[in-house]
N, CA, C and O of each residue as an XYZ file, in Angstrom:
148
protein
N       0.820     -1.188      0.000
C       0.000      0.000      0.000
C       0.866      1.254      0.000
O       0.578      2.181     -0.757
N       2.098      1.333      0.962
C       2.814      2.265      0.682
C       3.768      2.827     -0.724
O       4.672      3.657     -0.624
N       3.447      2.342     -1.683
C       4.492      2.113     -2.734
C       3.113      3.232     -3.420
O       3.266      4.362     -3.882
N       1.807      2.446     -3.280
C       0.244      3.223     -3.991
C       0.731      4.351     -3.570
O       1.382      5.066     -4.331
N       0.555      4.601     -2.626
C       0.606      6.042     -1.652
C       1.483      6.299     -2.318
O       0.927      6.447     -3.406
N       2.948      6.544     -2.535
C       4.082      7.220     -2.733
C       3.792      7.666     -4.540
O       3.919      8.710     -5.181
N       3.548      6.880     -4.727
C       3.135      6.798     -6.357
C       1.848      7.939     -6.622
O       1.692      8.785     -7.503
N       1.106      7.590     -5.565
C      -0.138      9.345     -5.844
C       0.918     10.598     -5.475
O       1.087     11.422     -6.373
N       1.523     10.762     -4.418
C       1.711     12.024     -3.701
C       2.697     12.491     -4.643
O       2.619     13.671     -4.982
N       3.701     11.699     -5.173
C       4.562     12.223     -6.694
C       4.094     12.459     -7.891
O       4.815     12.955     -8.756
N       2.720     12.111     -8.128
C       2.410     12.644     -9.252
C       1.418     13.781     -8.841
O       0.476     13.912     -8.059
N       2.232     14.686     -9.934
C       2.193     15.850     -9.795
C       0.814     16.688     -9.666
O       0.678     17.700     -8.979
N      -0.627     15.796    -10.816
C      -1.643     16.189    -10.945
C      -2.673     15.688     -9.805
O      -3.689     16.133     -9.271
N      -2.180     14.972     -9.749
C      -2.974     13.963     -8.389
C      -2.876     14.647     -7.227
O      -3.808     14.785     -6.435
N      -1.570     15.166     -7.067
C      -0.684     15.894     -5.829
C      -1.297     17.147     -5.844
O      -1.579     17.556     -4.717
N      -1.498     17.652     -6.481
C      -2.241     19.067     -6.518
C      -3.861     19.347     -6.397
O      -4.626     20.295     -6.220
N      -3.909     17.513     -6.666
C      -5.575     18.012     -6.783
C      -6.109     17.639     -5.396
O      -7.148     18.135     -4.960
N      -5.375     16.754     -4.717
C      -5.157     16.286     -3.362
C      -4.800     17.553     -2.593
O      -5.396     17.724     -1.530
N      -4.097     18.274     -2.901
C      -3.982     19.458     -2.160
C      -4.802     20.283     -1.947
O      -5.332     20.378     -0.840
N      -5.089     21.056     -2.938
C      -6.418     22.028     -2.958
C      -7.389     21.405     -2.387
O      -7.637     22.125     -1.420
N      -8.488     20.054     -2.344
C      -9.294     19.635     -2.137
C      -9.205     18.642     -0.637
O     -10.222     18.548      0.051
N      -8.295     18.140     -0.339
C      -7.928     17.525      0.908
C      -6.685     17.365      1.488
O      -6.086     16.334      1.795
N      -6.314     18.779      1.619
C      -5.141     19.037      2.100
C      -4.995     17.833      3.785
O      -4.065     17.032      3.873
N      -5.576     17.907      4.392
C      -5.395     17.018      5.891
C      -5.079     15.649      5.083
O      -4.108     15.045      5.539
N      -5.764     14.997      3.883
C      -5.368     13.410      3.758
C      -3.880     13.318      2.982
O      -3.384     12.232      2.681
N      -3.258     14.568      2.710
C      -2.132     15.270      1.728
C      -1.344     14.794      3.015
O      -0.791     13.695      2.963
N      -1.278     15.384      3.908
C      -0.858     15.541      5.155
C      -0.479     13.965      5.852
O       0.565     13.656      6.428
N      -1.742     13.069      5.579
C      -1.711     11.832      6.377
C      -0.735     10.839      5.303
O       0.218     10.202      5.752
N      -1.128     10.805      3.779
C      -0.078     10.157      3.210
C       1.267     10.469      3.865
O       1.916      9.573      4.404
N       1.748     11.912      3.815
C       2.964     11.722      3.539
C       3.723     11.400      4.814
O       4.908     11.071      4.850
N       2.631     11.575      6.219
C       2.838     10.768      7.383
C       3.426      9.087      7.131
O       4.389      8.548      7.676
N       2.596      8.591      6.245
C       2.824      7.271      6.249
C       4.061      7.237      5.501
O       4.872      6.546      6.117
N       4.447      7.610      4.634
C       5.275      7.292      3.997
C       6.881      7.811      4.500
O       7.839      7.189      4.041
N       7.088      8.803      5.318
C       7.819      8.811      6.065
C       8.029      8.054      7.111
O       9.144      8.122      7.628
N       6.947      7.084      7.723
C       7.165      6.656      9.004
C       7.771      5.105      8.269
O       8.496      4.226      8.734
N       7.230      5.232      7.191
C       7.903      3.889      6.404
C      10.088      3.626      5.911
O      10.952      2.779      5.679
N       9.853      4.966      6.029
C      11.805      5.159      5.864
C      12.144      4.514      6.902
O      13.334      4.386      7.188
């Protein structure tokens, strides 16, 4: 699941549209994916 995740938050259009519209779940990906390093 973390690989999905990393794969939305880098693309760029996804990433932006995630932003504007749900910035807090923007927020929780990139929680996960740091806690994964």
């Amino acid at each position: 699941m973390s690989l999905y995740i990393r794969k939305v938050i880098t693309t760029p259009g996804i990433r932006e549209h995630i932003e504007q519209l749900h910035p807090s779940v923007l927020g929780d990906m990139n929680s996960i994916v740091m806690d994964l390093k």
